[in-house]
Amino acid sequence: MGDGNLEVGWYRFNSSGGRKIPEIVVRGHRCSGQNPGWLNGSHPSVGEQEVTRSVCFSSGENTCSWSLEIKVKNCTGYFVYWLKPTPADHTVYCTAADSALADPCVTHTVLDQPWRSTDCNHTECTGGQWMGDEYLEVGWYRFNSSRGQKIPETAVQGHCSSGKKPGWLNATDSALGDPCVTHTVLDQPWRSTNCSNAEHTDGQWKGDEYLEVGWYRFNSSGGWKIPETVVPQGHCSGETPGWLNGLHPSLGEGEVTRTVCFTEVEDSCSWD
């Protein structure tokens, strides 16, 4: 479809498909046209009278291949638009429902693919295929699958989440920022200082070189905290065990910074 033959004049959108031009980018081949149009600005409030705005028309990855200036007026309950014929074949003015632009908690797209999990390394969850979001449309999304419901707040190593370059949230908010509430539990009993020479792991040495950056809690029969005394080489099921070179904080101290030493030679701090 296209609006190239539209006559200049005032128009009002009023259908089940929407009552106003969307204020967010619309990718190509939407709204039944090759080059859909979206409002590059906001709609006026009731008191603003008529305003001038630009409509962008998307083509492929270019979200504003052409643009037209139009007028918009708030008629208290609906909007009217002073429109012109669109600039090329199959270019069309899009519409969106009011709710789609007002409350993203109500109107959004659900991403429920379990392969997005950080547990999916080297495409093992997608039959050998790398995944990517380069063609995802701009808009509001919600994650909801058996493998996770939010973007992680800690660094994600490459080749996780079924993609070569996984994304993670470099920020926290008040609801998720308390490490006493949000953390990962490490419950492997082989971490105990009593586990020498990999005897509890079928002869396999263990290591944490692929552990993601973040908050962790130890909770197993093997122990609940990092020891404050030197751990000899070959214990905790690792060739180079780590121990806390300092004291744990008291209840009123809050967060403190400490050094973890790793023993390569008996009774020494080879790395920290």
Short mmCIF file of C-alpha atoms in Angstrom, two decimals:
data_model
loop_
_atom_site.label_atom_id
_atom_site.label_comp_id
_atom_site.label_asym_id
_atom_site.label_seq_id
_atom_site.Cartn_x
_atom_site.Cartn_y
_atom_site.Cartn_z
CA MET A 1 0.00 0.00 0.00
CA GLY A 2 1.00 3.65 -0.37
CA ASP A 3 -0.20 7.21 0.20
CA GLY A 4 1.39 8.78 -2.86
CA ASN A 5 -2.03 9.83 -4.21
CA LEU A 6 -3.30 11.26 -0.93
CA GLU A 7 -4.76 14.75 -1.31
CA VAL A 8 -3.36 17.55 0.84
CA GLY A 9 -5.64 18.19 3.81
CA TRP A 10 -6.64 17.38 7.38
CA TYR A 11 -6.99 13.71 8.31
CA ARG A 12 -7.94 11.69 11.37
CA PHE A 13 -7.02 8.03 11.93
CA ASN A 14 -9.78 5.96 13.50
CA SER A 15 -9.64 2.18 13.19
CA SER A 16 -8.95 -0.95 15.20
CA GLY A 17 -5.39 -0.73 13.88
CA GLY A 18 -4.65 2.57 15.58
CA ARG A 19 -5.65 6.20 15.99
CA LYS A 20 -2.36 8.08 15.72
CA ILE A 21 1.00 8.01 13.96
CA PRO A 22 3.55 6.16 16.16
CA GLU A 23 6.29 8.17 17.85
CA ILE A 24 8.79 5.31 17.70
CA VAL A 25 10.79 4.01 14.72
CA VAL A 26 8.89 1.66 12.41
CA ARG A 27 11.11 -0.63 10.35
CA GLY A 28 10.65 -1.27 6.63
CA HIS A 29 7.84 -3.46 5.27
CA ARG A 30 5.38 -2.61 8.05
CA CYS A 31 1.94 -0.98 7.91
CA SER A 32 1.36 -2.78 4.57
CA GLY A 33 3.98 -0.59 2.86
CA GLN A 34 7.60 -0.97 1.88
CA ASN A 35 8.47 2.38 3.46
CA PRO A 36 6.40 3.04 6.60
CA GLY A 37 6.14 6.51 8.12
CA TRP A 38 6.52 7.40 11.79
CA LEU A 39 6.44 10.69 13.73
CA ASN A 40 9.93 11.99 14.51
CA GLY A 41 8.75 13.92 17.57
CA SER A 42 5.93 13.98 20.07
CA HIS A 43 2.24 14.73 19.75
CA PRO A 44 1.04 18.08 21.11
CA SER A 45 -0.79 18.48 24.39
CA VAL A 46 -4.31 19.95 24.45
CA GLY A 47 -3.01 23.47 25.07
CA GLU A 48 -0.37 23.53 22.32
CA GLN A 49 -2.73 24.07 19.37
CA GLU A 50 -1.20 23.15 16.00
CA VAL A 51 2.43 22.04 15.87
CA THR A 52 4.77 21.21 12.99
CA ARG A 53 6.40 17.80 13.03
CA SER A 54 8.43 15.61 10.65
CA VAL A 55 7.34 12.18 9.48
CA CYS A 56 10.24 9.84 8.66
CA PHE A 57 9.87 7.00 6.18
CA SER A 58 12.02 3.90 6.71
CA SER A 59 13.76 1.98 3.96
CA GLY A 60 15.68 -1.15 4.93
CA GLU A 61 18.05 -0.33 7.78
CA ASN A 62 17.74 3.43 7.13
CA THR A 63 15.00 4.60 9.47
CA CYS A 64 14.62 8.02 7.83
CA SER A 65 15.26 7.72 4.06
CA TRP A 66 12.72 10.48 3.35
CA SER A 67 10.89 12.94 5.55
CA LEU A 68 7.91 15.27 5.25
CA GLU A 69 6.79 18.16 7.41
CA ILE A 70 3.18 17.89 8.57
CA LYS A 71 0.96 19.65 11.09
CA VAL A 72 -0.64 17.98 14.10
CA LYS A 73 -3.44 19.24 16.35
CA ASN A 74 -4.78 17.80 19.60
CA CYS A 75 -8.58 17.84 19.48
CA THR A 76 -9.04 16.62 23.09
CA GLY A 77 -9.48 12.89 22.69
CA TYR A 78 -8.02 12.45 19.21
CA PHE A 79 -5.45 13.97 16.85
CA VAL A 80 -5.83 15.39 13.37
CA TYR A 81 -3.00 15.66 10.85
CA TRP A 82 -2.36 18.01 7.91
CA LEU A 83 -0.94 15.45 5.48
CA LYS A 84 0.64 15.56 2.03
CA PRO A 85 1.17 12.82 -0.58
CA THR A 86 4.04 10.56 0.45
CA PRO A 87 7.35 11.00 -1.44
CA ALA A 88 7.84 7.61 -3.14
CA ASP A 89 6.06 4.44 -4.20
CA HIS A 90 4.70 2.27 -1.41
CA THR A 91 5.38 4.87 1.30
CA VAL A 92 2.57 4.99 3.83
CA TYR A 93 1.61 6.80 7.04
CA CYS A 94 1.52 4.25 9.88
CA THR A 95 -0.85 4.14 12.82
CA ALA A 96 -0.55 2.67 16.32
CA ALA A 97 -3.04 2.17 19.11
CA ASP A 98 -2.91 4.75 21.91
CA SER A 99 -2.12 2.03 24.44
CA ALA A 100 0.90 0.94 22.43
CA LEU A 101 2.50 4.32 23.01
CA ALA A 102 1.25 5.02 26.52
CA ASP A 103 2.03 2.05 28.77
CA PRO A 104 4.83 -0.39 27.85
CA CYS A 105 3.88 -2.53 30.87
CA VAL A 106 0.67 -3.35 29.02
CA THR A 107 1.76 -3.39 25.39
CA HIS A 108 5.08 -5.02 24.56
CA THR A 109 6.58 -8.00 22.77
CA VAL A 110 7.52 -11.12 24.72
CA LEU A 111 10.86 -12.81 23.99
CA ASP A 112 10.52 -16.36 25.30
CA GLN A 113 13.41 -18.17 23.61
CA PRO A 114 15.29 -20.28 26.19
CA TRP A 115 18.46 -20.09 24.06
CA ARG A 116 19.00 -16.53 25.34
CA SER A 117 20.19 -17.95 28.67
CA THR A 118 23.77 -17.33 29.80
CA ASP A 119 23.97 -21.12 30.25
CA CYS A 120 23.88 -21.56 26.46
CA ASN A 121 27.54 -21.57 25.42
CA HIS A 122 28.92 -22.04 21.89
CA THR A 123 25.47 -22.41 20.30
CA GLU A 124 24.81 -25.66 22.12
CA CYS A 125 21.13 -24.66 22.58
CA THR A 126 20.44 -23.89 18.91
CA GLY A 127 21.75 -26.84 16.97
CA GLY A 128 25.04 -25.16 16.09
CA GLN A 129 23.57 -21.86 14.88
CA TRP A 130 24.76 -18.49 16.21
CA MET A 131 21.89 -16.17 17.13
CA GLY A 132 21.62 -12.36 16.94
CA ASP A 133 19.23 -9.43 17.42
CA GLU A 134 20.40 -7.13 14.62
CA TYR A 135 16.94 -7.30 12.99
CA LEU A 136 14.97 -6.75 16.18
CA GLU A 137 12.52 -3.87 15.81
CA VAL A 138 12.76 -0.83 18.07
CA GLY A 139 10.20 -1.12 20.87
CA TRP A 140 9.38 -2.45 24.32
CA TYR A 141 10.17 -6.09 25.11
CA ARG A 142 9.76 -8.50 28.02
CA PHE A 143 11.86 -11.61 28.62
CA ASN A 144 9.83 -14.57 29.82
CA SER A 145 11.17 -18.09 29.48
CA SER A 146 12.19 -21.01 31.64
CA ARG A 147 15.83 -19.84 31.33
CA GLY A 148 15.49 -16.25 32.51
CA GLN A 149 13.35 -13.12 32.81
CA LYS A 150 15.84 -10.24 32.86
CA ILE A 151 19.09 -9.00 31.32
CA PRO A 152 22.02 -9.87 33.62
CA GLU A 153 23.68 -7.04 35.54
CA THR A 154 27.11 -8.64 35.54
CA ALA A 155 29.61 -9.11 32.70
CA VAL A 156 28.80 -11.99 30.33
CA GLN A 157 31.71 -13.72 28.61
CA GLY A 158 31.83 -13.99 24.83
CA HIS A 159 30.04 -16.89 23.11
CA CYS A 160 27.33 -17.10 25.78
CA SER A 161 23.56 -16.74 25.29
CA SER A 162 23.89 -18.42 21.88
CA GLY A 163 25.62 -15.34 20.46
CA LYS A 164 29.24 -14.41 19.76
CA LYS A 165 28.82 -11.01 21.47
CA PRO A 166 26.35 -11.30 24.37
CA GLY A 167 24.84 -8.19 25.97
CA TRP A 168 24.54 -7.41 29.68
CA LEU A 169 23.13 -4.49 31.64
CA ASN A 170 25.84 -2.09 32.81
CA ALA A 171 23.65 -0.57 35.52
CA THR A 172 21.56 -1.43 38.57
CA ASP A 173 18.40 -0.01 40.07
CA SER A 174 17.01 0.06 43.59
CA ALA A 175 14.96 -3.07 43.09
CA LEU A 176 17.87 -5.20 41.93
CA GLY A 177 20.92 -3.51 43.41
CA ASP A 178 21.17 -5.17 46.85
CA PRO A 179 23.71 -8.03 46.68
CA CYS A 180 22.25 -9.51 49.88
CA VAL A 181 19.08 -10.12 47.83
CA THR A 182 20.38 -10.66 44.32
CA HIS A 183 23.37 -12.98 43.98
CA THR A 184 24.39 -16.38 42.67
CA VAL A 185 24.74 -19.33 45.05
CA LEU A 186 27.80 -21.57 44.79
CA ASP A 187 26.86 -24.82 46.52
CA GLN A 188 29.56 -27.22 45.37
CA PRO A 189 30.96 -29.16 48.38
CA TRP A 190 34.24 -29.73 46.50
CA ARG A 191 35.22 -26.14 47.31
CA SER A 192 35.96 -27.20 50.90
CA THR A 193 39.54 -26.91 52.19
CA ASN A 194 39.21 -30.59 53.11
CA CYS A 195 39.12 -31.52 49.41
CA SER A 196 42.73 -32.22 48.49
CA ASN A 197 44.22 -33.20 45.14
CA ALA A 198 40.88 -33.33 43.37
CA GLU A 199 39.86 -36.41 45.37
CA HIS A 200 36.18 -35.29 45.41
CA THR A 201 35.91 -34.61 41.67
CA ASP A 202 36.93 -37.92 40.10
CA GLY A 203 40.51 -36.77 39.74
CA GLN A 204 39.66 -33.54 37.91
CA TRP A 205 41.11 -30.22 39.02
CA LYS A 206 38.58 -27.39 39.36
CA GLY A 207 38.95 -23.69 38.53
CA ASP A 208 37.00 -20.41 38.44
CA GLU A 209 38.62 -18.74 35.43
CA TYR A 210 35.26 -18.68 33.60
CA LEU A 211 33.26 -17.37 36.56
CA GLU A 212 31.27 -14.26 35.62
CA VAL A 213 31.86 -10.99 37.47
CA GLY A 214 29.18 -10.52 40.12
CA TRP A 215 27.98 -11.20 43.67
CA TYR A 216 28.14 -14.76 45.00
CA ARG A 217 27.19 -16.63 48.16
CA PHE A 218 28.76 -19.91 49.31
CA ASN A 219 26.25 -22.36 50.74
CA SER A 220 27.17 -26.02 50.97
CA SER A 221 28.20 -28.70 53.41
CA GLY A 222 31.79 -27.82 52.50
CA GLY A 223 31.60 -24.29 53.88
CA TRP A 224 29.90 -20.88 53.80
CA LYS A 225 32.78 -18.43 53.52
CA ILE A 226 36.27 -17.95 52.09
CA PRO A 227 38.87 -18.92 54.75
CA GLU A 228 40.89 -16.16 56.41
CA THR A 229 44.00 -18.32 56.78
CA VAL A 230 46.50 -19.62 54.21
CA VAL A 231 45.23 -22.62 52.22
CA PRO A 232 48.01 -24.93 51.01
CA GLN A 233 48.44 -25.75 47.35
CA GLY A 234 46.26 -28.57 46.00
CA HIS A 235 43.28 -28.01 48.30
CA CYS A 236 39.66 -27.01 47.50
CA SER A 237 39.88 -29.29 44.44
CA GLY A 238 42.14 -26.77 42.71
CA GLU A 239 45.85 -26.62 42.06
CA THR A 240 45.95 -22.99 43.21
CA PRO A 241 43.40 -22.38 46.01
CA GLY A 242 42.27 -18.90 47.04
CA TRP A 243 41.97 -17.53 50.60
CA LEU A 244 41.02 -14.16 52.09
CA ASN A 245 44.04 -12.08 53.06
CA GLY A 246 42.14 -10.19 55.75
CA LEU A 247 39.05 -10.37 57.95
CA HIS A 248 35.38 -10.54 57.04
CA PRO A 249 33.41 -7.36 57.90
CA SER A 250 31.29 -7.07 61.01
CA LEU A 251 27.54 -6.49 60.75
CA GLY A 252 27.78 -2.70 60.81
CA GLU A 253 30.64 -2.28 58.33
CA GLY A 254 28.71 -2.69 55.11
CA GLU A 255 30.78 -3.50 52.03
CA VAL A 256 34.55 -3.73 52.41
CA THR A 257 37.40 -4.36 49.98
CA ARG A 258 39.64 -7.34 50.60
CA THR A 259 42.35 -9.25 48.70
CA VAL A 260 42.10 -12.93 47.81
CA CYS A 261 45.49 -14.67 47.63
CA PHE A 262 46.07 -17.78 45.53
CA THR A 263 48.66 -20.29 46.70
CA GLU A 264 51.01 -21.80 44.13
CA VAL A 265 53.93 -22.42 46.49
CA GLU A 266 53.33 -23.56 50.08
CA ASP A 267 52.32 -20.73 52.45
CA SER A 268 52.75 -17.98 49.86
CA CYS A 269 50.57 -15.49 47.96
CA SER A 270 51.47 -16.18 44.34
CA TRP A 271 48.63 -14.04 42.86
CA ASP A 272 45.97 -11.76 44.31
#
